[in-house]
Amino acid sequence: MKTYEKSAGFFPVFERKSGPAKDATHYCPGCGHGNVHKMIAEALNDLGLIDRSVFVSPVGCSVFGYYYFNCGNFQAAHGRAPAVATAVKRTNPQAIVISYQGDGDLAAIGTAETIHTANRGENICVFFVNNAIYGMTGGQMAPTTMIGQRSTTTPHGRIEALHGNPIRMAEMLATLPAPTYIERVAIGDSKHIMKARKAIRKALTIQAEGRGYSFVEIVSACPTGWKMDPVHSRDWLIEEMLKVFPLGVFKDESENRDENSWLRRCDAYDPAKVDEYLDRLKSTLGDAAPVALTNDLHCKFAGFGGQGILTLGLLLSQIGMRAGQHVSWFPAYGPEMRGGTANCSVNVCGGRIGTPLVDTPNLLVVMNQPSLDAFADQVIDGGTIIIDSTIVEGRLDSTRLRQVLIPATAIADEVGTAKVANVVVLGALVAATDCFPREFCEDTLRAAIKKRSLVDMNIDAFGRGYEFVKNAR
Amino acid sequence: MAEKTALDVPFMEVNSELCKGCQLCLAACPKSVIAISEKLNSSSYHPAFYTGAECTGCGLCFYACPEPGAIRVYKP
């Protein structure tokens, strides 16, 4: 006895839809996506994989995959599904991860992700639904649109000289050494469909057995975009599309790959090893009991490239980290190593940090004039601006901000090198905010500065900056 | 020999509310035992229906149908 019916791989009810047919998909009549969805859901359920599967939906008509598949779901930015799938797989090696994409998503917007994910041989399945058009947005030309094929952006048909040739992704990816299995199938007649079903099951089995990357291209119909009725669209697919996109297996290394072929790659990305590395990073700063933070700091540090602006941000972050606080450091700089402008955002907070960006700082450090001009207005009322008065001639006439002037570069020259001006500023910052005790900061600096010969000079610079501000009060 | 019961006979059935009337099941059916209703469903489609005899339970209409819940096929 056998019953063909809606697979348990689908949710019983599709919450997406309003209206009478609540359990129907949002797809147009005759759309190939529904067929592919059915085969994937059936395979995941039959192979016993559904409970550990993660379906990554793309942008395109199949963006709502997460309303249908009764498993873990992600919805990726346009074209980035294989990158998201890579992350899911590497952080959850036991998960069965599916990157489901259309031709606009996979072959145009996400070409880079597509190729590099295949090239790394990630142990995932990519199901590529190729209907030769941008379906969701109304039928524009896609990379897979065929020569002569009309679309809204090629109303007289695609022309090779103007638009290039359709891209054959399966053939292209088959030239790479890493992929395990690459096949092109079609949702044409029943024979094609049953072959497609087999290919999908094979790809999922390969992943479940840890044998590596599979890519199944599924040539599919878009009756609405093609302006045809569903039955005619399947005929047209068989007659026209299969000439340009021939069916077949382009690569099959599944017999030559075992579980270890992928695990060897996966080992390098063991999450435990990443944690271990981060712990090691922490421990190089020396163990310390948590130190209370007086006020959350949301800082912007800005100046010329080469002044040590980014390092200043890192040092404060390390002090906060060693104190057991939440920290973030986010740099922004131009291509110049020196002479350009650089800034970084630093958060040091008692609680979790939502975003590493600091758009409205409560503390601004400026080490050149353009930075003062650019960022002073962003500081919140009652905030503090620390200005390297050796370099910055401008002063604020604002009373809404606290202004701390310190000739950091001149002090650094006295210490021995202008390079430690950033550490002079750090001393001034700690003195001006009383964020952490002086000794605690100095201990952290001793651990954080890698070159032992430079430790004393930096401690000196820090102390002078600190004293300058304390004495000026 | 026992009399044939309903469970000994293969059949297909269409959930007429979920059917979008694309007719791909008609094209896929080797026995041509599926037809299109003259009535409209609540979503304004003419749904497919089983004409009532000679279904072999092959399941091809099920895989031809893009809609997960629209067709059910029973094969003894």
XYZ file of C-alpha atoms in Angstrom:
549
model
C 0.000 0.000 0.000
C 1.236 3.466 -0.776
C -0.252 6.899 -0.350
C 1.063 9.942 -2.143
C 0.107 12.971 -0.082
C 1.372 16.171 1.481
C 4.637 15.360 3.221
C 5.196 15.871 6.943
C 8.235 17.832 5.770
C 5.791 20.708 5.272
C 4.005 22.671 7.956
C 0.391 21.499 8.267
C -0.833 25.076 7.752
C 0.901 27.773 5.689
C 0.486 30.924 7.761
C 1.542 33.143 4.874
C -1.790 33.044 3.109
C -4.896 34.909 3.939
C -8.117 34.275 2.078
C -9.909 31.020 1.448
C -7.070 28.612 0.547
C -5.042 28.977 3.732
C -3.077 25.768 3.092
C -2.042 26.688 -0.449
C 1.363 28.105 -1.385
C 1.716 31.673 -2.649
C 3.019 30.436 -6.019
C 1.237 31.019 -9.330
C -0.650 28.127 -10.935
C 1.819 25.778 -12.633
C 4.938 27.193 -10.964
C 7.886 24.806 -10.778
C 8.831 25.897 -7.265
C 5.940 23.922 -5.828
C 7.170 20.719 -7.486
C 10.705 21.231 -6.189
C 9.408 22.083 -2.706
C 7.397 18.865 -2.667
C 10.383 16.757 -3.645
C 12.651 18.366 -1.037
C 10.089 18.086 1.769
C 9.399 14.472 0.834
C 13.094 13.579 0.706
C 13.888 15.259 4.043
C 11.028 13.412 5.675
C 11.695 10.035 4.034
C 15.419 10.159 4.800
C 14.705 11.083 8.427
C 16.563 14.381 8.119
C 13.785 16.908 8.612
C 14.391 17.484 12.336
C 18.000 18.513 11.783
C 17.509 20.391 8.520
C 17.969 24.102 7.959
C 16.446 25.600 4.835
C 17.999 28.850 3.648
C 15.528 30.818 1.538
C 16.818 33.281 -1.034
C 15.328 36.487 -2.355
C 12.938 35.803 -5.200
C 9.612 34.008 -5.394
C 10.875 31.331 -3.008
C 11.671 33.943 -0.345
C 8.855 32.491 1.767
C 10.355 29.006 2.052
C 10.182 29.402 5.805
C 6.383 29.382 5.696
C 6.442 25.918 4.169
C 9.294 23.723 5.369
C 8.824 22.220 8.800
C 12.478 22.587 9.781
C 14.948 25.285 10.755
C 14.742 28.267 8.423
C 16.811 31.272 7.466
C 16.066 33.950 4.920
C 19.253 35.326 3.409
C 20.018 38.639 1.732
C 19.863 38.557 -2.069
C 22.416 36.108 -3.451
C 23.989 35.359 -0.071
C 22.211 32.090 0.693
C 25.334 29.923 0.184
C 27.323 32.169 2.531
C 24.610 31.897 5.173
C 24.401 28.155 4.557
C 28.182 27.906 5.027
C 27.913 29.603 8.408
C 25.012 27.414 9.499
C 26.824 24.255 8.464
C 30.140 25.139 10.039
C 28.579 26.131 13.333
C 26.183 23.157 13.281
C 28.019 20.370 11.463
C 25.174 17.956 12.223
C 22.627 20.129 10.434
C 21.428 19.295 6.927
C 21.708 22.647 5.192
C 19.939 23.591 1.980
C 20.663 26.693 -0.038
C 17.629 27.109 -2.281
C 18.077 29.733 -4.994
C 16.738 31.038 -8.262
C 18.767 32.092 -11.286
C 18.759 35.834 -10.578
C 19.830 35.160 -7.020
C 22.411 32.457 -7.705
C 23.829 33.363 -11.103
C 23.760 37.181 -10.967
C 23.492 38.751 -7.555
C 25.236 35.968 -5.665
C 27.679 34.736 -8.312
C 30.642 35.258 -6.013
C 29.085 33.394 -3.090
C 27.936 30.610 -5.407
C 31.364 30.028 -6.919
C 33.372 30.301 -3.713
C 31.032 28.095 -1.713
C 31.372 25.438 -4.415
C 35.109 26.005 -4.563
C 35.416 25.421 -0.816
C 33.372 22.231 -1.195
C 31.107 23.102 1.721
C 29.089 20.081 2.791
C 25.737 21.586 1.810
C 23.129 21.130 -0.928
C 22.468 23.919 -3.375
C 19.159 23.556 -5.189
C 19.177 25.947 -8.106
C 15.822 26.633 -9.739
C 16.538 27.987 -13.216
C 13.578 29.470 -15.067
C 15.632 31.758 -17.341
C 14.065 34.923 -15.980
C 13.652 37.173 -12.934
C 10.231 35.849 -12.013
C 9.301 37.722 -8.850
C 10.089 41.189 -10.137
C 8.088 40.752 -13.300
C 10.168 38.900 -15.880
C 13.385 40.823 -16.461
C 16.371 39.287 -18.229
C 18.436 36.994 -16.002
C 21.956 35.636 -16.646
C 20.247 32.445 -17.815
C 17.860 34.109 -20.281
C 18.355 32.499 -23.669
C 19.419 34.163 -26.906
C 16.302 35.498 -28.579
C 14.187 35.067 -25.443
C 11.931 38.029 -24.726
C 11.825 39.545 -21.289
C 10.678 42.928 -20.016
C 14.269 44.200 -20.333
C 14.935 42.453 -23.657
C 11.637 43.163 -25.433
C 13.115 42.168 -28.804
C 14.855 39.122 -27.396
C 18.268 38.650 -25.793
C 21.075 39.577 -28.178
C 24.507 38.055 -27.713
C 26.400 41.199 -28.756
C 24.465 43.363 -26.280
C 23.696 41.064 -23.385
C 26.155 38.192 -23.570
C 25.267 34.530 -23.582
C 23.234 32.603 -21.014
C 25.423 31.232 -18.233
C 25.494 27.498 -17.671
C 26.172 27.286 -13.960
C 26.286 23.502 -13.639
C 28.956 23.213 -16.337
C 30.955 26.083 -14.855
C 30.966 24.710 -11.330
C 31.821 21.235 -12.607
C 35.260 22.570 -13.584
C 36.088 23.093 -9.888
C 37.858 20.312 -8.022
C 35.985 20.530 -4.710
C 32.312 19.811 -5.528
C 31.149 16.230 -5.090
C 28.026 16.036 -7.203
C 26.634 18.315 -9.913
C 23.597 17.447 -12.020
C 21.054 19.327 -14.102
C 17.494 18.051 -14.069
C 14.167 19.518 -15.176
C 10.553 19.910 -14.122
C 9.292 19.028 -17.590
C 7.333 15.812 -18.179
C 6.871 13.020 -15.637
C 10.129 11.308 -16.603
C 12.063 14.506 -15.979
C 10.301 15.051 -12.701
C 11.084 11.586 -11.380
C 14.742 12.058 -12.335
C 14.780 15.385 -10.521
C 13.317 13.689 -7.462
C 16.114 11.133 -7.549
C 18.816 13.812 -7.893
C 17.472 15.761 -4.913
C 17.471 12.628 -2.764
C 20.986 11.799 -3.875
C 22.281 15.274 -3.014
C 20.735 15.145 0.457
C 22.127 11.670 1.056
C 25.617 12.827 0.074
C 25.393 15.656 2.583
C 23.996 13.426 5.311
C 26.950 11.083 4.818
C 29.407 13.984 4.976
C 30.589 13.459 1.423
C 30.581 17.109 0.420
C 29.050 19.726 -1.808
C 26.138 19.006 -4.146
C 24.635 21.287 -6.759
C 21.383 20.328 -8.440
C 20.206 22.699 -11.148
C 16.512 22.311 -11.796
C 15.256 23.762 -15.077
C 11.808 24.990 -14.194
C 8.863 26.842 -15.694
C 7.613 30.337 -14.907
C 4.248 30.428 -16.718
C 3.466 33.930 -15.483
C 6.822 35.430 -16.435
C 6.855 33.578 -19.744
C 3.244 34.618 -20.414
C 2.150 31.051 -21.164
C -0.389 28.690 -19.667
C 1.142 26.078 -17.332
C 0.887 23.078 -19.660
C 2.301 24.984 -22.642
C 5.119 26.351 -20.468
C 6.290 22.814 -19.644
C 6.285 21.943 -23.353
C 8.265 25.068 -24.152
C 10.726 24.223 -21.359
C 11.368 20.813 -22.920
C 11.582 22.094 -26.492
C 13.586 25.279 -25.988
C 15.315 25.382 -22.612
C 16.790 21.908 -22.706
C 18.626 22.813 -25.929
C 20.537 25.495 -24.053
C 20.591 23.733 -20.693
C 21.189 20.058 -21.464
C 20.329 17.598 -18.708
C 22.854 15.274 -17.190
C 25.409 14.604 -14.493
C 28.337 16.969 -14.879
C 30.317 15.738 -11.937
C 29.947 12.816 -9.570
C 32.730 12.134 -7.123
C 30.386 10.688 -4.513
C 31.980 7.259 -4.709
C 35.423 8.724 -4.146
C 34.530 10.878 -1.160
C 33.946 9.697 2.363
C 32.863 11.339 5.555
C 36.417 12.383 6.271
C 36.806 14.398 3.077
C 34.530 17.019 4.476
C 35.364 16.578 8.153
C 38.999 17.338 7.388
C 37.897 20.713 6.074
C 35.464 21.159 8.933
C 38.148 20.547 11.583
C 39.770 23.847 10.792
C 36.551 25.600 11.771
C 35.858 23.798 15.032
C 33.841 26.326 17.072
C 35.542 25.055 20.244
C 38.871 26.070 18.755
C 37.567 29.564 18.096
C 36.443 29.819 21.727
C 39.823 28.522 22.827
C 41.552 31.190 20.754
C 39.375 33.942 22.183
C 40.061 32.692 25.709
C 43.764 32.724 24.966
C 43.426 36.292 23.741
C 41.735 37.191 27.004
C 44.287 35.402 29.138
C 47.206 37.248 27.529
C 45.822 40.312 29.278
C 46.169 38.551 32.621
C 43.388 37.419 34.883
C 41.609 40.150 36.719
C 38.585 40.373 38.950
C 35.735 42.302 37.326
C 36.048 46.048 37.712
C 32.961 48.190 37.908
C 32.307 50.717 35.166
C 31.053 54.109 36.288
C 29.249 55.007 33.066
C 28.733 53.292 29.716
C 31.102 54.744 27.133
C 30.016 55.233 23.545
C 33.131 56.647 21.912
C 34.247 57.919 18.565
C 37.995 58.309 18.061
C 39.059 60.229 14.965
C 42.181 61.639 13.376
C 44.793 61.062 10.671
C 45.752 57.573 9.609
C 49.025 56.699 11.362
C 48.265 58.522 14.618
C 47.236 55.314 16.301
C 43.527 56.094 16.406
C 42.511 52.496 15.817
C 45.030 51.276 18.386
C 43.650 53.755 20.903
C 40.249 52.162 20.382
C 41.679 48.667 20.750
C 43.504 49.553 23.964
C 40.359 50.953 25.569
C 38.443 47.859 24.417
C 41.066 45.604 25.972
C 40.886 47.482 29.255
C 37.096 47.106 29.223
C 37.327 43.444 28.276
C 39.786 42.676 31.065
C 37.467 44.478 33.473
C 34.745 42.005 32.534
C 32.621 44.577 30.679
C 31.002 44.259 27.250
C 33.063 45.916 24.537
C 33.000 46.483 20.789
C 35.515 48.074 18.437
C 34.588 49.052 14.914
C 37.101 50.748 12.611
C 36.438 52.931 9.580
C 39.271 54.163 7.415
C 40.261 55.022 3.878
C 42.753 53.159 1.714
C 45.711 55.300 2.825
C 48.049 53.876 5.451
C 49.134 57.406 6.383
C 47.708 60.810 5.657
C 44.107 59.720 5.205
C 41.498 59.997 7.874
C 40.645 57.211 10.267
C 38.085 56.726 12.954
C 36.739 53.998 15.110
C 33.699 53.405 17.251
C 34.165 51.862 20.687
C 31.490 50.781 23.128
C 32.319 49.856 26.714
C 29.120 48.884 28.462
C 27.848 47.135 31.547
C 25.200 45.354 29.461
C 25.031 43.759 26.038
C 25.839 45.923 23.031
C 23.246 46.087 20.267
C 25.359 47.617 17.521
C 29.071 48.313 17.258
C 28.340 51.572 15.433
C 28.425 54.777 17.458
C 26.473 57.524 15.723
C 25.862 59.689 18.796
C 28.931 59.387 21.024
C 29.091 60.539 24.622
C 32.859 60.740 24.243
C 34.727 62.056 21.211
C 38.494 62.180 20.749
C 39.756 64.285 17.860
C 43.355 64.307 16.766
C 42.965 66.506 13.684
C 40.866 69.472 12.620
C 38.671 67.727 10.013
C 37.583 65.243 12.672
C 36.491 68.052 14.993
C 34.485 69.589 12.166
C 32.981 66.275 11.166
C 31.993 64.770 14.501
C 31.559 67.523 17.135
C 27.873 67.986 16.302
C 27.169 64.305 16.801
C 28.185 64.286 20.468
C 25.185 64.140 22.800
C 24.432 66.970 25.217
C 26.662 66.788 28.262
C 29.163 64.645 26.359
C 32.927 65.091 26.420
C 35.331 66.052 23.634
C 39.023 65.442 24.090
C 41.117 67.484 21.682
C 44.805 67.080 20.870
C 45.530 70.796 21.169
C 48.996 70.452 19.615
C 47.446 69.639 16.268
C 43.895 70.944 16.417
C 43.729 74.726 16.500
C 39.955 75.026 16.479
C 38.053 75.250 19.757
C 34.389 74.815 20.447
C 32.387 77.739 21.771
C 29.664 75.330 22.758
C 28.526 75.106 26.351
C 26.554 71.944 25.803
C 29.746 69.856 25.754
C 32.640 69.409 28.100
C 35.884 70.227 26.305
C 39.185 68.698 27.437
C 42.272 70.155 25.774
C 45.504 68.221 25.972
C 48.685 68.864 23.947
C 49.029 65.120 23.423
C 51.493 65.194 20.551
C 53.762 67.669 22.360
C 53.689 65.539 25.521
C 54.433 62.445 23.446
C 57.452 64.195 21.932
C 58.734 64.812 25.479
C 58.289 61.129 26.248
C 60.418 60.284 23.237
C 58.169 59.802 20.195
C 55.034 61.332 18.748
C 53.839 57.769 18.156
C 52.616 57.483 21.746
C 50.324 60.517 21.449
C 47.397 58.084 21.340
C 48.403 56.624 24.705
C 48.729 60.142 26.165
C 45.152 60.644 25.002
C 44.151 57.344 26.602
C 45.532 58.584 29.929
C 43.594 61.814 29.504
C 40.447 59.860 28.642
C 40.671 57.687 31.756
C 41.315 60.769 33.899
C 38.470 62.740 32.340
C 35.884 59.975 32.637
C 37.144 58.045 35.684
C 35.883 54.989 33.819
C 38.421 52.601 35.362
C 41.136 52.972 38.041
C 44.512 54.203 36.812
C 46.480 51.208 38.121
C 44.103 48.746 36.488
C 44.552 50.482 33.132
C 48.332 50.525 33.481
C 48.382 46.804 34.316
C 46.316 46.115 31.201
C 48.658 48.208 29.061
C 51.646 46.242 30.329
C 49.948 43.020 29.177
C 48.524 44.419 25.940
C 51.685 45.975 24.544
C 53.486 43.214 22.748
C 56.945 44.774 22.457
C 58.411 44.619 25.940
C 60.907 47.405 25.188
C 58.074 49.835 24.553
C 56.118 49.149 27.729
C 57.849 51.738 29.916
C 57.488 54.476 27.335
C 53.781 53.770 26.991
C 53.211 53.680 30.742
C 55.041 57.011 30.947
C 52.870 58.459 28.197
C 49.700 57.173 29.832
C 50.710 58.636 33.208
C 51.495 62.050 31.757
C 48.181 62.229 29.958
C 46.397 61.189 33.132
C 48.245 63.703 35.332
C 47.739 66.520 32.848
C 43.974 66.232 33.029
C 43.820 65.625 36.790
C 46.051 68.640 37.474
C 44.101 70.868 35.097
C 40.905 70.370 37.084
C -12.538 -15.009 -2.356
C -13.531 -11.976 -0.330
C -15.450 -9.196 -1.990
C -13.460 -6.166 -3.159
C -13.593 -3.288 -0.687
C -12.931 0.407 -1.327
C -9.408 -0.080 0.010
C -8.550 -2.509 -2.775
C -9.115 0.081 -5.476
C -6.552 2.759 -6.337
C -7.778 6.311 -6.598
C -6.668 9.919 -6.722
C -8.475 12.808 -5.125
C -8.199 16.562 -5.462
C -8.622 19.062 -2.656
C -10.681 21.415 -4.793
C -10.012 24.395 -2.504
C -6.204 24.072 -2.858
C -6.209 23.325 -6.599
C -5.204 26.261 -8.791
C -6.492 24.714 -11.997
C -3.128 24.570 -13.783
C -4.053 21.253 -15.482
C -0.564 19.770 -15.156
C -2.104 16.671 -13.550
C -4.321 16.192 -16.597
C -1.257 16.334 -18.836
C 0.637 13.879 -16.609
C -2.093 11.276 -16.200
C -1.369 8.237 -18.446
C -4.974 7.102 -18.173
C -6.644 10.503 -18.699
C -8.888 10.016 -15.706
C -8.626 13.611 -14.414
C -10.830 16.438 -15.649
C -11.435 20.106 -14.914
C -14.538 21.209 -13.102
C -16.855 23.790 -14.586
C -17.413 25.147 -11.090
C -15.113 27.686 -9.512
C -13.538 27.182 -6.109
C -13.330 29.940 -3.455
C -10.097 31.205 -4.985
C -11.781 31.524 -8.413
C -9.963 28.598 -10.050
C -11.565 25.724 -11.943
C -10.245 22.780 -9.945
C -9.328 19.351 -11.282
C -11.294 16.281 -10.221
C -11.104 12.506 -10.540
C -13.584 11.187 -13.057
C -14.060 8.177 -10.822
C -12.592 5.097 -12.489
C -9.425 3.489 -13.862
C -6.862 5.283 -11.707
C -3.854 2.977 -11.310
C -2.367 4.842 -8.354
C 0.855 5.548 -10.270
C 1.358 8.893 -8.475
C 2.528 10.836 -11.528
C -0.217 13.433 -11.069
C 0.959 13.918 -7.487
C 4.507 14.803 -8.598
C 3.276 16.885 -11.553
C 1.141 18.975 -9.210
C 3.042 21.965 -7.765
C 0.680 22.315 -4.805
C 1.753 20.319 -1.723
C -1.729 19.496 -0.458
C -3.908 19.526 -3.568
C -3.596 15.906 -4.730
C -3.669 12.669 -2.782
C -3.170 9.304 -4.487
C -3.940 5.960 -2.913
C -2.439 2.728 -4.227
C -3.405 -0.532 -2.477
